[in-house]
Amino acid sequence: MKEYHVFYAPELPENLQLPEEEAIHAIRVLRMKEGDAILATDGRGHTYEGVLAEVSKKWCRMEIRRQEAIASGWHGRIELAVAPTKNMDRMEWFAEKATEVGVDEIVFLDCRNSERRVVKTERIEKIVVSAMKQSHKAAKPIVTSMTPFQDFIRRPFEGQRFICHCYDDSDVGTTAPMLFDVLNVAGAAQVLIGPEGDFSIEEVRAAISEGFRPVSLGASRLRTETAALCAVHMMFLKKMKR
Amino acid sequence: MKEYHVFYAPELPENLQLPEEEAIHAIRVLRMKEGDAILATDGRGHTYEGVLAEVSKKWCRMEIRRQEAIASGWHGRIELAVAPTKNMDRMEWFAEKATEVGVDEIVFLDCRNSERRVVKTERIEKIVVSAMKQSHKAAKPIVTSMTPFQDFIRRPFEGQRFICHCYDDSDVGTTAPMLFDVLNVAGAAQVLIGPEGDFSIEEVRAAISEGFRPVSLGASRLRTETAALCAVHMMFLKKMKR
């Protein structure tokens, strides 16, 4: 696998100047000079091939020679909402791995039993950006900061909505089929993963009444971050363009 | 999810004395006393319910009241052989997550382009044991230390054997279908995942001539440990008992 550097410049193509961090990496670390070939992405599905037109000590500007729209590798949208774990490392690796596999949006949920109420998304954003570059994707997953559960389930959404819980079907009043078996290939899908202490039964019932379908991820008992990654991978497997 | 402690005592049922580490955890940390109920596993698919019969300062012995054979959650066997990454943290989380999802054996491969030649399996063993307990499984994945690639592919194996590589089909002479699409529900399956620098073309050809089938994990470009976990998850999804 040939390694080449991809720069992240969200303001392309309007603003041809690289963001400061990216510019300093190009100038100080990679020691790039005027005229050097450069590859960048806007994180919204486009790549830009070009050359460095101007290079100063702290900033640089690229000139676009070729712009390309990169289609996503899957049909529809893949969205995952998860109650963050106490230990942020586990959420950080989930965000990295989900980005490598394929996800359009990651939402952090504030639930009754959440072990953590605040998430600094700056670090997650950095991890998601470098995972996007490393896996040669042109689209950056949207990272949505802590959202109250009750607000989130009432948001309008065009597609399939699922919730994973550990209650008995009898407590909830509906059976939970295997997520992979009920996913559609086309269209958007959204899965909710609860905290280690699980969603409250009221939260599960509220989600069901808002149109979420209870699903299972299989017999294995998974930690929150593992369940979230497995759900993303199931959506990718069902929706990937073959 | 109710939390209860599961002890790992690989010598059960012959040796009723808990291993020192487990005994100390029971006595010093959980402050368990004679007569307390205890749940243990031998890591070979059996659980043992009983009571602590004798408790000293440093060791304790259990008395078995009920022994149960726990069937695995999937059909056949799930085996994953991977070239370890330079950064062992990445292999450690792979081992933890693969154990949570479901895997029977993890093998570390010594390949032409391996970034690391030595793997201390003691730490991996510890991680796999705690992941087994945490995910309430009764079977511990076998962890096989560094094995030369050429030896491994010549080992007899009853089941489907696959190799993931990043070469063009034309270089290899066979197309690589999606792993998930060609997996059988029944029987054993084994997948080889290469180092960041990929297998050498000679290694890929040697594996093919030994009966390994080249497969793809999908369009996404994955790091070694992510590819390994996705392969395990695909095998689990195909083979899990529904």
XYZ file of C-alpha atoms in Angstrom:
484
model
C 0.000 0.000 0.000
C 1.701 3.202 -1.156
C 1.657 5.916 1.488
C 1.022 9.519 0.477
C -0.065 12.452 2.594
C -3.576 13.856 2.268
C -4.185 17.348 3.627
C -7.482 18.295 5.250
C -8.678 21.732 4.130
C -12.404 22.057 4.917
C -12.656 25.473 3.246
C -11.600 24.181 -0.176
C -12.241 25.067 -2.933
C -13.235 28.638 -1.886
C -10.252 29.195 0.411
C -7.050 27.848 -1.174
C -4.947 28.516 1.929
C -4.358 25.410 4.069
C -5.446 25.569 7.734
C -2.520 26.626 9.979
C -1.873 23.147 11.423
C -1.849 21.556 7.963
C 0.313 24.361 6.537
C 2.890 23.998 9.318
C 2.948 20.216 8.754
C 3.547 20.780 5.031
C 6.259 23.410 5.532
C 8.087 22.323 8.705
C 7.598 18.544 8.768
C 7.318 17.576 5.098
C 9.465 20.585 4.032
C 7.339 21.106 0.933
C 8.278 23.874 -1.498
C 6.483 25.959 -4.097
C 5.576 23.817 -7.087
C 5.390 20.568 -5.068
C 2.415 18.356 -5.883
C -0.218 18.239 -3.157
C -3.365 16.222 -2.490
C -6.111 17.579 -0.244
C -9.696 16.835 0.764
C -12.477 19.084 2.003
C -13.892 16.268 4.147
C -17.172 16.560 2.262
C -16.431 13.994 -0.421
C -14.072 15.902 -2.705
C -10.356 15.520 -3.372
C -8.170 18.236 -4.867
C -4.941 17.562 -6.722
C -2.711 20.526 -7.303
C 0.558 22.229 -6.467
C 1.757 24.531 -3.706
C 1.517 27.993 -5.277
C 2.796 30.121 -2.407
C 4.784 29.025 0.642
C 5.713 31.341 3.524
C 7.058 30.390 6.978
C 3.638 29.810 8.542
C 1.127 29.446 5.737
C 0.762 28.158 2.203
C -1.738 28.284 -0.609
C -2.481 25.547 -3.101
C -3.471 25.818 -6.721
C -6.093 23.270 -7.817
C -5.320 21.373 -11.008
C -7.930 18.647 -10.665
C -11.028 18.322 -8.485
C -12.802 14.989 -8.012
C -16.023 13.957 -6.253
C -15.416 10.639 -4.444
C -18.565 8.540 -4.023
C -18.966 6.942 -0.605
C -18.329 3.189 -0.464
C -21.826 2.425 0.843
C -25.476 3.101 0.003
C -27.445 5.618 2.071
C -26.197 6.925 5.390
C -24.672 5.149 8.400
C -25.360 6.881 11.728
C -24.441 5.684 15.217
C -25.529 7.302 18.479
C -23.794 6.101 21.638
C -23.742 6.938 25.346
C -20.058 7.791 25.965
C -18.076 5.540 28.298
C -16.412 6.903 31.451
C -13.042 6.142 29.903
C -12.727 8.398 26.826
C -9.966 6.204 25.318
C -12.674 3.679 24.490
C -14.750 6.307 22.668
C -11.656 7.559 20.877
C -10.798 4.136 19.493
C -14.419 3.608 18.530
C -14.372 6.901 16.597
C -11.088 5.924 14.876
C -12.245 2.423 13.949
C -15.756 3.487 12.885
C -14.192 6.097 10.573
C -11.895 3.462 9.036
C -14.823 1.077 8.461
C -17.332 3.679 7.324
C -19.730 5.973 9.190
C -21.452 9.258 8.262
C -22.294 10.580 11.717
C -21.375 9.779 15.323
C -23.647 11.229 18.008
C -22.926 11.201 21.752
C -26.066 10.545 23.791
C -26.827 11.874 27.256
C -28.901 9.071 28.811
C -30.364 8.405 32.246
C -27.530 5.969 33.073
C -24.740 7.730 31.178
C -21.372 7.368 32.938
C -20.267 10.687 31.476
C -22.151 13.920 30.835
C -19.534 15.937 28.964
C -17.554 15.021 25.853
C -14.838 17.275 24.429
C -15.310 16.700 20.713
C -12.092 18.548 19.718
C -9.974 15.453 20.404
C -12.509 13.144 18.720
C -12.530 15.506 15.694
C -8.708 15.262 15.438
C -8.854 11.449 15.642
C -11.634 11.268 13.054
C -9.730 13.548 10.664
C -6.520 11.501 10.882
C -8.469 8.236 10.502
C -10.187 9.701 7.433
C -6.801 10.619 5.928
C -5.208 7.298 6.903
C -8.013 5.278 5.329
C -7.957 7.482 2.197
C -11.547 8.653 2.580
C -12.694 12.035 1.299
C -15.629 12.440 3.689
C -15.229 13.200 7.379
C -17.857 11.734 9.702
C -19.893 14.389 11.468
C -19.272 14.283 15.237
C -22.252 15.545 17.214
C -21.603 16.441 20.850
C -23.681 15.368 23.844
C -27.371 15.362 22.921
C -30.149 14.626 25.429
C -31.678 11.227 24.614
C -35.245 12.540 24.594
C -34.347 15.321 22.134
C -32.438 12.975 19.861
C -35.189 10.371 19.413
C -37.626 13.143 18.470
C -35.377 14.487 15.709
C -36.881 13.848 12.264
C -34.995 11.118 10.401
C -35.597 9.618 6.955
C -34.630 5.952 7.226
C -34.449 2.927 9.533
C -34.012 3.642 13.248
C -32.885 0.956 15.690
C -32.158 0.716 19.416
C -30.022 -1.962 21.123
C -30.988 -2.837 24.693
C -30.454 -5.732 27.110
C -34.004 -6.065 28.506
C -36.105 -9.171 27.931
C -38.475 -8.886 24.996
C -41.331 -9.366 27.457
C -40.335 -6.219 29.425
C -40.272 -4.184 26.233
C -43.243 -5.821 24.509
C -41.500 -6.465 21.176
C -38.952 -9.030 20.035
C -35.457 -7.881 18.978
C -34.337 -9.428 15.681
C -30.688 -9.455 14.622
C -29.783 -5.965 13.329
C -27.966 -7.369 10.282
C -31.055 -9.370 9.236
C -33.450 -6.394 9.192
C -31.168 -3.723 7.701
C -32.013 -2.459 4.207
C -29.243 -2.130 1.622
C -30.551 1.250 0.443
C -31.405 4.310 2.513
C -30.188 5.684 5.807
C -29.908 3.727 9.045
C -29.381 4.874 12.616
C -28.525 2.711 15.655
C -28.616 3.699 19.335
C -26.147 2.071 21.751
C -26.673 2.595 25.474
C -24.280 3.026 28.423
C -22.761 0.109 30.390
C -25.808 0.344 32.673
C -28.086 0.118 29.600
C -30.881 2.509 28.623
C -33.641 2.923 31.205
C -36.787 0.968 30.351
C -38.562 4.336 29.939
C -35.958 5.420 27.382
C -36.404 2.177 25.427
C -40.191 2.550 25.431
C -39.957 6.223 24.412
C -37.655 5.298 21.498
C -40.053 2.548 20.370
C -42.970 4.976 20.425
C -40.886 7.325 18.254
C -40.447 4.549 15.659
C -37.160 2.956 16.777
C -37.070 -0.844 16.395
C -35.340 -2.918 19.104
C -32.568 -5.084 17.643
C -29.900 -7.475 18.842
C -26.232 -7.543 17.841
C -25.982 -11.290 18.486
C -25.505 -13.541 21.469
C -22.175 -12.052 22.565
C -22.146 -9.670 25.520
C -20.283 -6.602 24.274
C -18.883 -3.497 25.943
C -20.454 -0.206 24.832
C -17.662 0.734 22.398
C -17.489 -2.790 20.955
C -21.261 -2.860 20.430
C -21.083 0.535 18.707
C -18.317 -0.631 16.339
C -20.090 -3.930 15.583
C -23.297 -2.015 14.750
C -21.365 0.281 12.383
C -19.681 -2.736 10.766
C -23.054 -4.497 10.294
C -24.487 -1.401 8.595
C -21.376 -1.168 6.393
C -21.550 -4.879 5.451
C -25.210 -4.588 4.463
C -24.889 -1.274 2.620
C -21.413 -1.482 1.063
C -21.293 -1.158 -2.734
C -20.303 -4.581 -4.061
C -26.688 -6.023 32.941
C -26.059 -7.559 36.367
C -22.369 -7.827 37.170
C -21.025 -10.905 38.910
C -17.468 -12.161 39.152
C -16.354 -15.237 37.223
C -13.139 -16.931 38.329
C -10.774 -18.523 35.821
C -9.470 -21.882 37.041
C -8.084 -23.808 34.044
C -7.367 -26.922 36.139
C -10.996 -27.432 37.144
C -12.578 -29.854 37.818
C -9.487 -31.966 38.720
C -7.803 -29.280 40.825
C -10.347 -27.484 43.024
C -7.816 -24.949 44.286
C -8.031 -21.559 42.523
C -4.852 -20.262 40.815
C -2.920 -17.941 43.160
C -3.904 -14.702 41.401
C -7.582 -15.642 41.419
C -7.408 -16.834 45.031
C -5.817 -13.573 46.184
C -8.483 -11.616 44.292
C -11.201 -13.645 46.014
C -9.677 -13.357 49.498
C -8.070 -9.892 49.562
C -10.184 -7.900 47.070
C -13.620 -9.516 47.254
C -13.029 -10.618 50.885
C -14.858 -13.875 50.260
C -15.308 -16.310 53.139
C -15.865 -20.047 53.503
C -19.352 -20.983 52.342
C -19.640 -18.037 49.929
C -21.125 -18.926 46.549
C -18.615 -18.882 43.693
C -18.798 -19.145 39.897
C -15.777 -20.318 37.900
C -14.857 -21.415 34.383
C -12.121 -23.702 33.078
C -11.856 -21.663 29.863
C -12.685 -24.808 27.886
C -16.430 -24.325 27.737
C -17.487 -25.347 31.251
C -18.804 -23.304 34.157
C -18.748 -24.478 37.773
C -21.111 -23.202 40.440
C -20.181 -23.978 44.008
C -19.021 -22.615 47.324
C -15.657 -21.764 48.853
C -14.835 -24.821 50.960
C -11.489 -23.765 52.439
C -10.032 -20.259 52.648
C -6.521 -19.497 53.917
C -4.539 -16.233 53.610
C -3.113 -17.031 50.164
C -5.182 -19.832 48.687
C -8.686 -21.228 48.578
C -10.464 -24.317 47.356
C -13.942 -24.510 45.892
C -16.501 -27.239 46.151
C -18.461 -27.871 42.964
C -22.242 -28.059 43.336
C -23.165 -27.780 39.661
C -21.137 -28.194 36.462
C -22.442 -26.980 33.087
C -21.148 -27.287 29.526
C -21.753 -23.959 27.731
C -22.166 -24.318 23.957
C -20.320 -21.721 21.898
C -22.505 -19.022 20.314
C -21.386 -19.891 16.786
C -21.107 -22.887 14.443
C -17.680 -24.415 13.739
C -14.465 -22.613 14.621
C -13.343 -19.010 14.095
C -9.574 -18.620 13.665
C -7.654 -15.444 12.866
C -3.935 -15.256 12.062
C -2.397 -11.775 11.989
C 1.039 -10.206 11.555
C 1.471 -8.226 14.805
C 1.719 -4.437 14.565
C 4.781 -2.555 15.850
C 2.564 -0.970 18.512
C 1.397 -3.830 20.765
C -1.500 -1.740 22.145
C -3.225 -2.281 18.810
C -2.821 -6.054 19.054
C -3.984 -5.982 22.668
C -7.227 -4.196 21.830
C -7.747 -6.523 18.879
C -7.368 -9.516 21.215
C -9.807 -7.966 23.713
C -12.426 -7.070 21.113
C -12.107 -10.339 19.165
C -12.658 -12.248 22.438
C -15.778 -10.183 23.208
C -17.191 -10.790 19.705
C -16.181 -14.440 19.414
C -12.993 -16.177 18.296
C -11.535 -19.648 18.967
C -7.876 -19.032 18.137
C -5.631 -16.027 17.525
C -2.293 -16.744 15.825
C 0.558 -14.247 15.441
C 2.267 -14.560 12.059
C 5.923 -13.912 11.305
C 5.831 -12.578 7.727
C 8.396 -11.143 5.339
C 7.189 -7.589 6.046
C 6.292 -8.048 9.719
C 6.959 -4.908 11.775
C 7.583 -7.040 14.844
C 9.263 -10.436 15.251
C 8.567 -11.129 18.922
C 5.262 -11.146 20.794
C 5.020 -11.684 24.542
C 1.803 -13.643 24.798
C 1.599 -13.409 28.629
C -0.002 -9.946 28.446
C -2.293 -10.986 25.590
C -3.321 -14.059 27.621
C -4.250 -11.832 30.598
C -6.301 -9.527 28.340
C -8.054 -12.469 26.674
C -8.909 -14.036 30.053
C -10.424 -10.817 31.429
C -12.335 -10.219 28.187
C -13.659 -13.793 28.389
C -14.845 -13.183 31.964
C -16.240 -9.732 31.183
C -18.245 -11.037 28.213
C -19.449 -14.041 30.257
C -17.927 -16.626 27.947
C -16.792 -20.028 29.222
C -14.210 -20.668 26.493
C -10.869 -18.861 26.306
C -9.488 -18.224 22.821
C -6.213 -20.036 22.201
C -3.377 -17.532 21.701
C -0.603 -18.941 19.505
C 2.709 -17.099 19.603
C 4.789 -16.012 16.601
C 4.594 -18.675 13.880
C 6.586 -18.493 10.633
C 4.174 -17.799 7.750
C 5.465 -20.667 5.625
C 5.008 -23.163 8.490
C 1.532 -21.899 9.286
C 0.066 -22.199 5.796
C 1.318 -25.807 5.608
C -0.422 -26.826 8.838
C -3.312 -29.213 8.172
C -6.681 -27.497 8.629
C -10.202 -28.856 8.205
C -12.281 -25.960 6.907
C -12.258 -22.780 4.800
C -8.956 -20.889 4.609
C -8.755 -17.296 3.419
C -6.050 -14.689 2.922
C -6.578 -10.898 2.716
C -4.105 -8.983 0.553
C -3.953 -5.615 -1.216
C -2.507 -6.723 -4.574
C -4.454 -6.416 -7.816
C -6.277 -9.608 -8.793
C -4.151 -9.629 -11.970
C -0.914 -9.822 -9.943
C -2.261 -12.769 -7.967
C -4.121 -14.502 -10.785
C -7.416 -14.901 -8.908
C -10.214 -12.524 -7.998
C -10.918 -11.743 -4.337
C -14.618 -11.978 -3.459
C -16.028 -10.404 -0.293
C -15.157 -12.674 2.677
C -18.673 -12.449 4.107
C -20.214 -13.640 0.822
C -18.137 -16.833 0.558
C -18.111 -17.927 4.221
C -20.023 -21.085 5.131
C -22.312 -21.085 8.158
C -21.061 -24.504 9.280
C -17.493 -25.702 9.762
C -14.254 -23.988 10.658
C -12.865 -20.867 8.986
C -9.437 -19.271 9.135
C -8.427 -15.824 7.860
C -4.900 -14.433 7.403
C -4.308 -10.687 7.874
C -0.963 -9.239 6.791
C 1.289 -6.500 8.187
C 0.906 -2.787 7.309
C 3.325 -3.450 4.434
C 1.081 -6.335 3.262
C 2.130 -9.938 2.596
C 4.847 -10.381 -0.020
C 3.501 -11.526 -3.387
C 5.415 -14.786 -2.846
C 3.626 -15.323 0.464
C 0.240 -14.718 -1.188
C 1.037 -17.173 -3.998
C 2.337 -19.778 -1.534
C -0.866 -19.494 0.516
C -3.015 -19.870 -2.613
C -1.100 -22.979 -3.619
C -1.776 -24.359 -0.117
C -5.520 -23.881 -0.635
C -6.071 -20.399 0.819
C -8.613 -18.291 -1.089
C -7.933 -14.555 -1.519
C -10.787 -12.453 -0.144
C -11.631 -8.796 0.358
C -13.028 -7.170 3.507
C -14.739 -4.442 1.481
C -13.762 -1.154 -0.136
C -12.511 0.489 3.065
C -8.768 0.703 3.661
C -8.252 -0.711 7.160
C -5.336 -0.830 9.552
C -4.041 -4.318 10.392
C -5.857 -4.578 13.745
C -9.097 -3.173 12.299
C -8.980 -5.626 9.379
C -8.386 -8.485 11.839
C -11.376 -7.487 13.991
C -13.650 -6.959 10.951
C -12.700 -10.443 9.663
C -13.528 -11.983 13.064
C -16.836 -10.093 13.153
C -17.736 -11.269 9.617
C -17.056 -14.896 10.604
C -19.137 -14.418 13.761
C -22.032 -12.827 11.820
C -22.089 -15.689 9.312
C -21.667 -18.492 11.862
C -23.553 -17.203 14.913
C -26.416 -19.404 16.130
C -29.635 -17.535 15.374
